[in-house]
C-alpha cells in the first residue's frame, strides 16, 4: 500500500476510520508485526539489552504463530503460541513451587543460536505432547527436526542458514537412522504430506490409545506410514505405486487428481467412484490432492461430496505449496475426506 | 551421575528466560549467587562445577535450586529432555 492510496482513503473515509482499519489489519497480521518488531530490535540489539530481549522474544513468537497458523495445525499436534517471560528476580519458594526451568540467554552468543535453541525447546516440549509416548522415537525425533526447520524458515534466511549449517549436522550425526528419517520427512513435506497426512494420522492413531499403555504395533506402523508416504513422494508422475495403506492404525488412501484424460473422458465421476469404493472397503480417511490447475478439479469433487446429503463423509480443505523435484513450486490443495460423525 | 527431574521448560505456552545482564540479580534473589561464585553447585547432567560463565539453566530440583552447564551435550539434553521423559 503506497502513500497515495493511504492519502486517498484518509480523504474519502476520514482519518479515524482509516486508523481503525489499520489497527484491525495489524491485529490480523500480528505475527508479521512481531517479526518486523524482531527485525527492528535486532538492529538495535548491539546497543541495548532491552532491544536484545525484544528481538529474541518477538522473532520467536512471530515465527511460531506465523508457521502454525499458516499450516492450520490443530492444538493436538503443536501449541499455537509461545510467550517468553524474562525473569530478573524470583523468590526461591515460588521458583520451586512453579517447577519450571529458567533458560539463560547469553549476551555474546550468536542471536540465531539463541533463537534456534529456543525454537527447538518449544518443538521438543510441545509437539504431539500427549501422544509422543505411543509413537516411534526415531520418527518423532526426525519429525521434531523437520518442524523446527519449518518454524525457523519464517524467522528469515540467516536463521535457516544457522539451522542448516550449525544446528542440524550434529543432530543428524548422532544416529544414521535419524538422518535417514529426516531426509524422508523432508521429501514427504515437499509433497504436502508431512503435516496434512503424517502428523494428523499420528495424532489420530495415538489419540485412540490415549490413557492406555503404548502398543508396539503402532510404533512399527508409524515407521511403515513414513515409508509408504515417502514412496509416493518419490514416485515419477508416470509411475504406478501403491496409493493406499490399511493396517491396524492407519487406513488411508490417496487420490491424485492428475490425469487430464480421465477428466476429459468422464468428468469427476471416476474420482467419486473411487472415493466411495475406498470408503466401502473400510478406509477411514481419503486424502485427495490437487496441484496447480488441478485445484479446481479437487474443489469440484469436494463440493460434490459436501453437498451430497446422503453422504456420511465430509471433505476438509488444507492448502500448501507443492515443491517439485526440480525445485519449482505450485499452489496446491489436499482434501481430507473422513466421516462426518 | 545424571539425575532425573520433573521441571518443565515450557508451561502454559510460556518459556522463562534470563538475560546475561539480569543473571547476577536473579541468582541473588534465589539466594544462590555466593554458592555459584564459590563453586558449590554441579551440573545436573555431567557433574561439572557450575560457574557464572558456564551456567546454562536454572532448575528446580528436589526442593533445591540446581543448574545445568553449557557443554554441548548438556545443552542438547536440556532441549530434548521433555521428549525423553
CSV table of C-alpha atoms in Angstrom, one decimal:
chain,number,residue,atom,x,y,z
A,1,UNK,CA,0.0,0.0,0.0
A,2,UNK,CA,1.7,3.3,-1.0
A,3,UNK,CA,1.4,6.8,0.4
A,4,UNK,CA,-1.0,8.0,-2.3
A,5,UNK,CA,-3.5,5.2,-1.5
A,6,UNK,CA,-3.4,6.0,2.2
A,7,UNK,CA,-4.0,9.7,1.4
A,8,UNK,CA,-6.9,8.8,-0.9
A,9,UNK,CA,-8.5,6.5,1.8
A,10,UNK,CA,-8.0,9.1,4.5
A,11,UNK,CA,-9.7,11.8,2.4
A,12,UNK,CA,-12.6,9.5,1.5
A,13,UNK,CA,-13.3,7.9,4.8
A,14,UNK,CA,-11.6,10.2,7.3
A,15,UNK,CA,-8.6,9.5,9.5
A,16,UNK,CA,-10.4,7.8,12.4
A,17,UNK,CA,-11.9,5.1,10.2
A,18,UNK,CA,-8.6,4.5,8.4
A,19,UNK,CA,-6.9,4.2,11.8
A,20,UNK,CA,-9.5,1.6,12.9
A,21,UNK,CA,-8.9,-0.3,9.6
A,22,UNK,CA,-5.2,-0.1,10.2
A,23,UNK,CA,-5.5,-1.4,13.8
A,24,UNK,CA,-7.7,-4.3,12.6
A,25,UNK,CA,-5.2,-5.1,9.9
A,26,UNK,CA,-2.3,-5.1,12.3
A,27,UNK,CA,-4.2,-7.3,14.8
A,28,UNK,CA,-4.9,-9.8,11.9
A,29,UNK,CA,-1.3,-9.7,10.9
A,30,UNK,CA,0.0,-9.9,14.5
A,31,UNK,CA,2.7,-12.5,13.5
A,32,UNK,CA,4.1,-10.2,10.8
A,33,UNK,CA,4.1,-7.2,13.2
A,34,UNK,CA,6.1,-9.4,15.7
A,35,UNK,CA,8.6,-10.4,13.0
A,36,UNK,CA,9.1,-6.8,11.9
A,37,UNK,CA,9.4,-5.7,15.5
A,38,UNK,CA,12.0,-8.5,16.0
A,39,UNK,CA,14.0,-7.4,12.9
A,40,UNK,CA,14.0,-3.7,14.0
A,41,UNK,CA,15.0,-4.7,17.6
A,42,UNK,CA,17.7,-6.9,16.3
A,43,UNK,CA,19.2,-3.9,14.5
A,44,UNK,CA,19.5,-2.1,17.9
A,45,UNK,CA,20.4,-5.2,19.9
A,46,UNK,CA,24.1,-4.4,20.0
A,47,UNK,CA,23.4,-1.2,21.9
A,48,UNK,CA,20.6,-2.2,24.3
A,49,UNK,CA,19.7,-5.3,26.4
A,50,UNK,CA,16.0,-4.4,26.1
A,51,UNK,CA,16.3,-4.5,22.3
A,52,UNK,CA,18.1,-7.8,22.5
A,53,UNK,CA,15.4,-9.4,24.6
A,54,UNK,CA,12.6,-7.9,22.4
A,55,UNK,CA,14.4,-9.2,19.3
A,56,UNK,CA,14.5,-12.7,20.5
A,57,UNK,CA,11.0,-12.9,22.0
A,58,UNK,CA,9.3,-11.2,19.1
A,59,UNK,CA,11.1,-13.2,16.4
A,60,UNK,CA,10.5,-16.4,18.3
A,61,UNK,CA,6.8,-15.8,18.9
A,62,UNK,CA,6.2,-14.3,15.4
A,63,UNK,CA,7.7,-17.2,13.6
A,64,UNK,CA,5.8,-19.8,15.7
A,65,UNK,CA,2.4,-18.0,15.3
A,66,UNK,CA,3.1,-17.5,11.5
A,67,UNK,CA,4.0,-21.1,10.8
A,68,UNK,CA,1.4,-22.8,13.0
A,69,UNK,CA,-1.5,-20.6,11.6
A,70,UNK,CA,-0.3,-20.9,8.0
A,71,UNK,CA,-0.1,-24.6,8.2
A,72,UNK,CA,-3.5,-24.9,10.1
A,73,UNK,CA,-2.2,-27.2,12.7
A,74,UNK,CA,-4.5,-28.4,15.5
A,75,UNK,CA,-3.5,-27.9,19.1
A,76,UNK,CA,-3.2,-31.6,19.5
A,77,UNK,CA,-0.3,-31.5,17.1
A,78,UNK,CA,1.6,-28.5,18.4
A,79,UNK,CA,0.7,-25.4,20.6
A,80,UNK,CA,-0.1,-22.4,18.6
A,81,UNK,CA,1.8,-19.8,20.6
A,82,UNK,CA,4.9,-19.3,22.8
A,83,UNK,CA,5.4,-16.4,25.1
A,84,UNK,CA,8.7,-15.5,26.7
A,85,UNK,CA,8.8,-14.4,30.3
A,86,UNK,CA,12.0,-12.5,31.1
A,87,UNK,CA,13.0,-13.1,34.7
A,88,UNK,CA,15.3,-10.8,36.6
A,89,UNK,CA,14.4,-11.8,40.1
A,90,UNK,CA,12.4,-14.5,41.7
A,91,UNK,CA,11.6,-15.8,45.2
A,92,UNK,CA,13.1,-19.2,45.9
A,93,UNK,CA,9.8,-20.6,47.2
A,94,UNK,CA,7.7,-19.7,44.1
A,95,UNK,CA,10.5,-20.9,41.8
A,96,UNK,CA,10.5,-24.3,43.4
A,97,UNK,CA,6.7,-24.4,43.5
A,98,UNK,CA,6.3,-23.5,39.9
A,99,UNK,CA,8.7,-26.2,38.9
A,100,UNK,CA,9.8,-24.5,35.7
A,101,UNK,CA,13.3,-24.3,34.3
A,102,UNK,CA,14.8,-20.8,33.6
A,103,UNK,CA,16.9,-20.8,30.5
A,104,UNK,CA,19.9,-18.4,30.3
A,105,UNK,CA,20.3,-16.3,27.2
A,106,UNK,CA,24.0,-15.4,26.7
A,107,UNK,CA,24.7,-11.9,25.5
A,108,UNK,CA,27.8,-12.9,23.5
A,109,UNK,CA,26.0,-15.9,21.7
A,110,UNK,CA,25.0,-15.6,18.1
A,111,UNK,CA,21.4,-14.3,18.1
A,112,UNK,CA,20.5,-17.1,15.6
A,113,UNK,CA,21.8,-19.7,18.1
A,114,UNK,CA,19.6,-18.4,20.9
A,115,UNK,CA,16.5,-18.3,18.5
A,116,UNK,CA,17.0,-21.8,17.2
A,117,UNK,CA,17.7,-23.3,20.7
A,118,UNK,CA,14.5,-21.7,21.9
A,119,UNK,CA,12.5,-22.9,18.9
A,120,UNK,CA,14.0,-26.4,19.4
A,121,UNK,CA,13.0,-26.4,23.1
A,122,UNK,CA,9.4,-25.3,22.1
A,123,UNK,CA,9.0,-28.1,19.5
A,124,UNK,CA,10.6,-30.8,21.6
A,125,UNK,CA,8.5,-29.8,24.6
A,126,UNK,CA,5.2,-29.3,22.7
A,127,UNK,CA,4.9,-31.3,19.6
A,128,UNK,CA,2.4,-34.2,19.9
A,129,UNK,CA,2.8,-33.7,23.7
A,130,UNK,CA,0.1,-36.1,24.8
A,131,UNK,CA,0.7,-38.7,22.1
A,132,UNK,CA,4.5,-39.0,21.5
A,133,UNK,CA,5.0,-41.8,24.0
A,134,UNK,CA,2.9,-44.0,21.8
A,135,UNK,CA,4.9,-43.3,18.6
A,136,UNK,CA,8.3,-44.4,17.3
A,137,UNK,CA,11.1,-42.4,18.8
A,138,UNK,CA,13.1,-42.1,15.6
A,139,UNK,CA,10.1,-40.9,13.7
A,140,UNK,CA,9.3,-38.4,16.4
A,141,UNK,CA,12.9,-37.1,16.5
A,142,UNK,CA,13.0,-36.6,12.8
A,143,UNK,CA,9.6,-35.0,12.8
A,144,UNK,CA,10.7,-32.6,15.5
A,145,UNK,CA,13.7,-31.6,13.4
A,146,UNK,CA,11.5,-31.1,10.4
A,147,UNK,CA,9.1,-28.9,12.4
A,148,UNK,CA,12.0,-26.8,13.8
A,149,UNK,CA,13.2,-26.2,10.2
A,150,UNK,CA,9.6,-25.1,9.2
A,151,UNK,CA,9.4,-22.6,12.0
A,152,UNK,CA,12.9,-21.3,11.5
A,153,UNK,CA,12.1,-20.7,7.8
A,154,UNK,CA,9.7,-18.0,9.0
A,155,UNK,CA,12.4,-16.3,11.0
A,156,UNK,CA,14.5,-15.3,8.0
A,157,UNK,CA,17.4,-16.5,5.9
A,158,UNK,CA,20.1,-16.1,8.5
A,159,UNK,CA,18.2,-18.3,10.9
A,160,UNK,CA,17.7,-21.0,8.3
A,161,UNK,CA,21.4,-20.9,7.4
A,162,UNK,CA,22.4,-21.2,11.0
A,163,UNK,CA,19.9,-24.1,11.4
A,164,UNK,CA,21.2,-26.0,8.3
A,165,UNK,CA,24.9,-25.3,8.9
A,166,UNK,CA,25.3,-25.4,12.7
A,167,UNK,CA,22.3,-26.9,14.4
A,168,UNK,CA,21.3,-29.8,12.2
A,169,UNK,CA,24.6,-31.6,11.4
A,170,UNK,CA,25.4,-32.7,15.0
A,171,UNK,CA,21.7,-33.8,15.4
A,172,UNK,CA,21.9,-36.0,12.3
A,173,UNK,CA,25.3,-37.4,13.1
A,174,UNK,CA,24.0,-38.8,16.4
A,175,UNK,CA,22.3,-41.7,14.6
A,176,UNK,CA,22.3,-42.7,10.9
A,177,UNK,CA,18.6,-43.6,11.2
A,178,UNK,CA,17.6,-40.1,12.3
A,179,UNK,CA,19.3,-38.7,9.3
A,180,UNK,CA,17.5,-41.2,7.0
A,181,UNK,CA,14.1,-40.4,8.5
A,182,UNK,CA,14.8,-36.7,8.4
A,183,UNK,CA,15.5,-36.7,4.7
A,184,UNK,CA,12.4,-38.9,4.1
A,185,UNK,CA,10.3,-36.4,6.0
A,186,UNK,CA,11.7,-33.5,4.1
A,187,UNK,CA,10.7,-35.2,0.8
A,188,UNK,CA,7.3,-36.0,2.3
A,189,UNK,CA,6.9,-32.4,3.3
A,190,UNK,CA,7.7,-31.1,-0.2
A,191,UNK,CA,4.6,-33.0,-1.3
A,192,UNK,CA,2.4,-31.6,1.3
A,193,UNK,CA,2.1,-34.8,3.3
A,194,UNK,CA,4.2,-34.1,6.4
A,195,UNK,CA,1.6,-32.1,8.3
A,196,UNK,CA,-1.5,-32.8,6.2
A,197,UNK,CA,-1.2,-36.6,6.4
A,198,UNK,CA,1.7,-37.8,8.6
A,199,UNK,CA,1.3,-35.6,11.7
A,200,UNK,CA,-2.6,-35.7,11.5
A,201,UNK,CA,-2.6,-39.5,11.2
A,202,UNK,CA,0.0,-40.0,14.0
A,203,UNK,CA,-2.1,-37.7,16.2
A,204,UNK,CA,-5.3,-39.6,15.4
A,205,UNK,CA,-3.8,-43.0,15.9
A,206,UNK,CA,-2.0,-42.2,19.1
A,207,UNK,CA,-5.1,-40.4,20.3
A,208,UNK,CA,-7.1,-43.6,20.0
A,209,UNK,CA,-4.7,-45.2,22.5
A,210,UNK,CA,-4.6,-42.2,25.0
A,211,UNK,CA,-4.9,-43.4,28.6
A,212,UNK,CA,-3.7,-47.0,27.6
A,213,UNK,CA,-0.3,-48.5,27.5
A,214,UNK,CA,1.8,-47.9,24.4
A,215,UNK,CA,1.3,-50.6,21.7
A,216,UNK,CA,4.3,-51.9,19.8
A,217,UNK,CA,2.1,-52.4,16.8
A,218,UNK,CA,1.6,-48.6,16.5
A,219,UNK,CA,5.3,-48.0,16.9
A,220,UNK,CA,6.0,-50.3,14.0
A,221,UNK,CA,3.2,-49.0,11.9
A,222,UNK,CA,4.2,-45.4,12.3
A,223,UNK,CA,7.6,-46.2,10.6
A,224,UNK,CA,5.6,-48.1,7.9
A,225,UNK,CA,3.5,-45.0,7.3
A,226,UNK,CA,6.6,-42.9,6.8
A,227,UNK,CA,7.9,-45.4,4.2
A,228,UNK,CA,4.5,-45.5,2.4
A,229,UNK,CA,4.3,-41.7,2.2
A,230,UNK,CA,8.0,-41.5,1.1
A,231,UNK,CA,7.4,-43.9,-1.8
A,232,UNK,CA,4.5,-41.7,-3.0
A,233,UNK,CA,6.6,-38.6,-2.6
A,234,UNK,CA,9.4,-40.1,-4.7
A,235,UNK,CA,7.4,-41.6,-7.5
A,236,UNK,CA,7.7,-40.4,-11.0
A,237,UNK,CA,4.4,-38.9,-12.5
A,238,UNK,CA,4.0,-41.9,-14.9
A,239,UNK,CA,4.9,-44.5,-12.3
A,240,UNK,CA,2.3,-46.7,-10.7
A,241,UNK,CA,2.7,-47.0,-7.0
A,242,UNK,CA,0.6,-48.2,-4.1
A,243,UNK,CA,-1.7,-45.3,-3.1
A,244,UNK,CA,-3.4,-47.0,-0.1
A,245,UNK,CA,-2.3,-48.5,3.2
A,246,UNK,CA,-4.5,-50.5,5.5
A,247,UNK,CA,-3.2,-51.9,8.7
A,248,UNK,CA,-4.3,-51.7,12.4
A,249,UNK,CA,-3.9,-48.0,13.0
A,250,UNK,CA,-3.7,-46.4,9.5
A,251,UNK,CA,-6.4,-47.0,7.0
A,252,UNK,CA,-5.8,-44.3,4.4
A,253,UNK,CA,-6.0,-43.9,0.6
A,254,UNK,CA,-4.6,-41.2,-1.6
A,255,UNK,CA,-6.1,-39.8,-4.7
A,256,UNK,CA,-4.1,-37.6,-7.0
A,257,UNK,CA,-6.4,-35.6,-9.3
A,258,UNK,CA,-3.8,-35.6,-12.1
A,259,UNK,CA,-5.0,-37.3,-15.1
A,260,UNK,CA,-6.3,-35.0,-17.8
A,261,UNK,CA,-7.6,-37.8,-19.9
A,262,UNK,CA,-9.7,-39.2,-17.1
A,263,UNK,CA,-11.3,-35.8,-16.6
A,264,UNK,CA,-12.0,-35.1,-20.3
A,265,UNK,CA,-13.5,-38.5,-20.8
A,266,UNK,CA,-15.7,-38.9,-17.8
A,267,UNK,CA,-15.6,-35.7,-15.6
A,268,UNK,CA,-15.3,-36.1,-11.9
A,269,UNK,CA,-17.3,-39.4,-11.8
A,270,UNK,CA,-14.4,-41.8,-11.7
A,271,UNK,CA,-13.0,-39.9,-8.7
A,272,UNK,CA,-16.3,-40.0,-6.8
A,273,UNK,CA,-16.5,-43.7,-7.6
A,274,UNK,CA,-13.0,-44.4,-6.3
A,275,UNK,CA,-13.7,-42.4,-3.1
A,276,UNK,CA,-16.9,-44.4,-2.5
A,277,UNK,CA,-15.1,-47.6,-3.3
A,278,UNK,CA,-12.3,-46.9,-0.7
A,279,UNK,CA,-15.0,-46.0,1.9
A,280,UNK,CA,-16.9,-49.2,1.3
A,281,UNK,CA,-13.6,-51.2,1.7
A,282,UNK,CA,-13.1,-49.7,5.2
A,283,UNK,CA,-10.6,-46.9,4.6
A,284,UNK,CA,-11.0,-44.2,7.3
A,285,UNK,CA,-9.6,-41.2,5.5
A,286,UNK,CA,-9.0,-40.4,1.9
A,287,UNK,CA,-6.6,-37.7,1.0
A,288,UNK,CA,-7.3,-36.1,-2.3
A,289,UNK,CA,-4.6,-33.8,-3.8
A,290,UNK,CA,-5.0,-31.1,-6.4
A,291,UNK,CA,-1.8,-29.4,-7.7
A,292,UNK,CA,-1.8,-26.2,-9.8
A,293,UNK,CA,-4.6,-26.2,-12.3
A,294,UNK,CA,-6.0,-29.4,-10.8
A,295,UNK,CA,-7.0,-27.5,-7.7
A,296,UNK,CA,-10.3,-26.7,-9.5
A,297,UNK,CA,-11.0,-30.4,-10.1
A,298,UNK,CA,-10.3,-31.2,-6.5
A,299,UNK,CA,-12.6,-28.4,-5.4
A,300,UNK,CA,-15.4,-29.7,-7.7
A,301,UNK,CA,-15.1,-33.2,-6.3
A,302,UNK,CA,-15.1,-31.9,-2.7
A,303,UNK,CA,-18.1,-29.7,-3.4
A,304,UNK,CA,-20.0,-32.7,-4.8
A,305,UNK,CA,-19.1,-34.8,-1.7
A,306,UNK,CA,-20.1,-32.0,0.8
A,307,UNK,CA,-23.4,-31.2,-1.0
A,308,UNK,CA,-24.5,-34.8,-1.2
A,309,UNK,CA,-26.9,-35.1,1.7
A,310,UNK,CA,-26.8,-38.9,1.7
A,311,UNK,CA,-23.1,-38.9,2.0
A,312,UNK,CA,-21.7,-39.6,5.5
A,313,UNK,CA,-18.3,-38.2,4.6
A,314,UNK,CA,-17.1,-34.6,4.6
A,315,UNK,CA,-14.1,-33.1,2.7
A,316,UNK,CA,-12.0,-30.5,4.6
A,317,UNK,CA,-9.6,-28.4,2.6
A,318,UNK,CA,-5.9,-27.7,3.5
A,319,UNK,CA,-3.7,-25.5,1.3
A,320,UNK,CA,0.0,-26.0,0.8
A,321,UNK,CA,2.8,-25.2,-1.6
A,322,UNK,CA,3.9,-28.2,-3.7
A,323,UNK,CA,7.6,-28.4,-4.3
A,324,UNK,CA,8.5,-30.5,-7.4
A,325,UNK,CA,11.8,-32.5,-7.7
A,326,UNK,CA,13.3,-29.8,-9.9
A,327,UNK,CA,12.6,-27.2,-7.2
A,328,UNK,CA,9.7,-25.3,-8.8
A,329,UNK,CA,6.7,-24.6,-6.7
A,330,UNK,CA,3.0,-24.6,-7.3
A,331,UNK,CA,0.0,-23.8,-5.1
A,332,UNK,CA,-1.9,-27.0,-4.2
A,333,UNK,CA,-4.7,-28.3,-2.0
A,334,UNK,CA,-5.3,-31.5,-0.2
A,335,UNK,CA,-8.8,-32.6,0.9
A,336,UNK,CA,-9.1,-34.7,4.0
A,337,UNK,CA,-12.2,-36.8,3.4
A,338,UNK,CA,-13.4,-38.6,6.5
A,339,UNK,CA,-16.6,-39.5,8.4
A,340,UNK,CA,-18.9,-36.6,9.5
A,341,UNK,CA,-19.6,-38.2,12.8
B,1,UNK,CA,25.8,-39.1,37.7
B,2,UNK,CA,22.8,-37.8,35.7
B,3,UNK,CA,19.7,-37.0,37.8
B,4,UNK,CA,16.1,-37.4,36.9
B,5,UNK,CA,14.0,-34.2,37.3
B,6,UNK,CA,10.4,-33.2,36.6
B,7,UNK,CA,10.6,-29.5,36.0
B,8,UNK,CA,9.4,-28.3,32.5
B,9,UNK,CA,10.9,-25.9,30.1
B,10,UNK,CA,7.5,-24.8,28.7
B,11,UNK,CA,4.5,-24.3,30.8
B,12,UNK,CA,1.2,-22.8,29.7
B,13,UNK,CA,2.8,-21.9,26.4
B,14,UNK,CA,5.4,-19.8,28.3
B,15,UNK,CA,9.1,-20.2,28.5
B,16,UNK,CA,11.1,-18.5,31.2
B,17,UNK,CA,14.4,-16.9,30.2
B,18,UNK,CA,17.1,-14.8,32.0
B,19,UNK,CA,19.3,-12.4,30.1
B,20,UNK,CA,23.0,-12.2,31.0
B,21,UNK,CA,22.5,-8.7,32.3
B,22,UNK,CA,19.9,-9.9,34.9
B,23,UNK,CA,21.7,-13.1,35.9
B,24,UNK,CA,23.5,-11.9,38.9
B,25,UNK,CA,20.4,-10.2,40.3
B,26,UNK,CA,18.3,-13.4,39.7
B,27,UNK,CA,20.9,-15.6,41.4
B,28,UNK,CA,21.0,-13.2,44.4
B,29,UNK,CA,17.2,-13.2,44.6
B,30,UNK,CA,17.2,-17.0,44.6
B,31,UNK,CA,20.0,-16.9,47.3
B,32,UNK,CA,22.4,-19.0,45.3
B,33,UNK,CA,24.8,-16.3,43.9
B,34,UNK,CA,27.5,-16.9,46.6
B,35,UNK,CA,27.2,-20.6,46.1
B,36,UNK,CA,27.8,-20.3,42.4
B,37,UNK,CA,30.8,-18.0,42.9
B,38,UNK,CA,32.4,-20.4,45.4
B,39,UNK,CA,31.8,-23.4,43.2
B,40,UNK,CA,29.3,-25.2,45.4
B,41,UNK,CA,27.0,-26.3,42.6
B,42,UNK,CA,27.4,-29.0,39.9
B,43,UNK,CA,25.7,-29.7,36.6
B,44,UNK,CA,22.7,-32.0,36.9
B,45,UNK,CA,23.8,-33.8,33.8
B,46,UNK,CA,27.6,-34.1,33.7
B,47,UNK,CA,28.6,-33.1,37.3
B,48,UNK,CA,30.9,-30.3,36.2
B,49,UNK,CA,31.3,-27.4,38.6
B,50,UNK,CA,28.9,-24.5,37.8
B,51,UNK,CA,30.4,-21.1,37.3
B,52,UNK,CA,28.9,-17.8,36.2
B,53,UNK,CA,30.5,-18.4,32.8
B,54,UNK,CA,29.2,-21.9,32.1
B,55,UNK,CA,25.8,-21.7,33.7
B,56,UNK,CA,23.1,-22.6,31.1
B,57,UNK,CA,19.9,-23.2,33.0
B,58,UNK,CA,18.4,-22.9,36.5
B,59,UNK,CA,16.4,-25.9,37.5
B,60,UNK,CA,14.1,-26.6,40.5
B,61,UNK,CA,15.2,-30.0,41.7
B,62,UNK,CA,14.1,-31.8,44.9
B,63,UNK,CA,13.2,-28.5,46.6
B,64,UNK,CA,16.5,-27.0,45.8
B,65,UNK,CA,17.9,-24.6,43.2
B,66,UNK,CA,20.2,-26.5,40.8
B,67,UNK,CA,21.8,-25.9,37.4
B,68,UNK,CA,22.9,-27.4,34.1
B,69,UNK,CA,26.1,-26.3,32.3
B,70,UNK,CA,26.7,-25.1,28.8
B,71,UNK,CA,28.6,-28.1,27.5
B,72,UNK,CA,27.1,-29.1,24.1
B,73,UNK,CA,25.9,-32.5,25.3
B,74,UNK,CA,24.2,-30.9,28.4
B,75,UNK,CA,22.5,-28.2,26.3
B,76,UNK,CA,21.3,-30.8,23.8
B,77,UNK,CA,19.9,-32.9,26.7
B,78,UNK,CA,18.2,-29.9,28.2
B,79,UNK,CA,16.5,-29.0,24.9
B,80,UNK,CA,15.5,-32.6,24.2
B,81,UNK,CA,14.7,-33.7,27.8
B,82,UNK,CA,11.0,-33.2,27.7
B,83,UNK,CA,10.8,-35.5,24.7
B,84,UNK,CA,12.8,-38.2,26.5
B,85,UNK,CA,10.6,-38.2,29.6
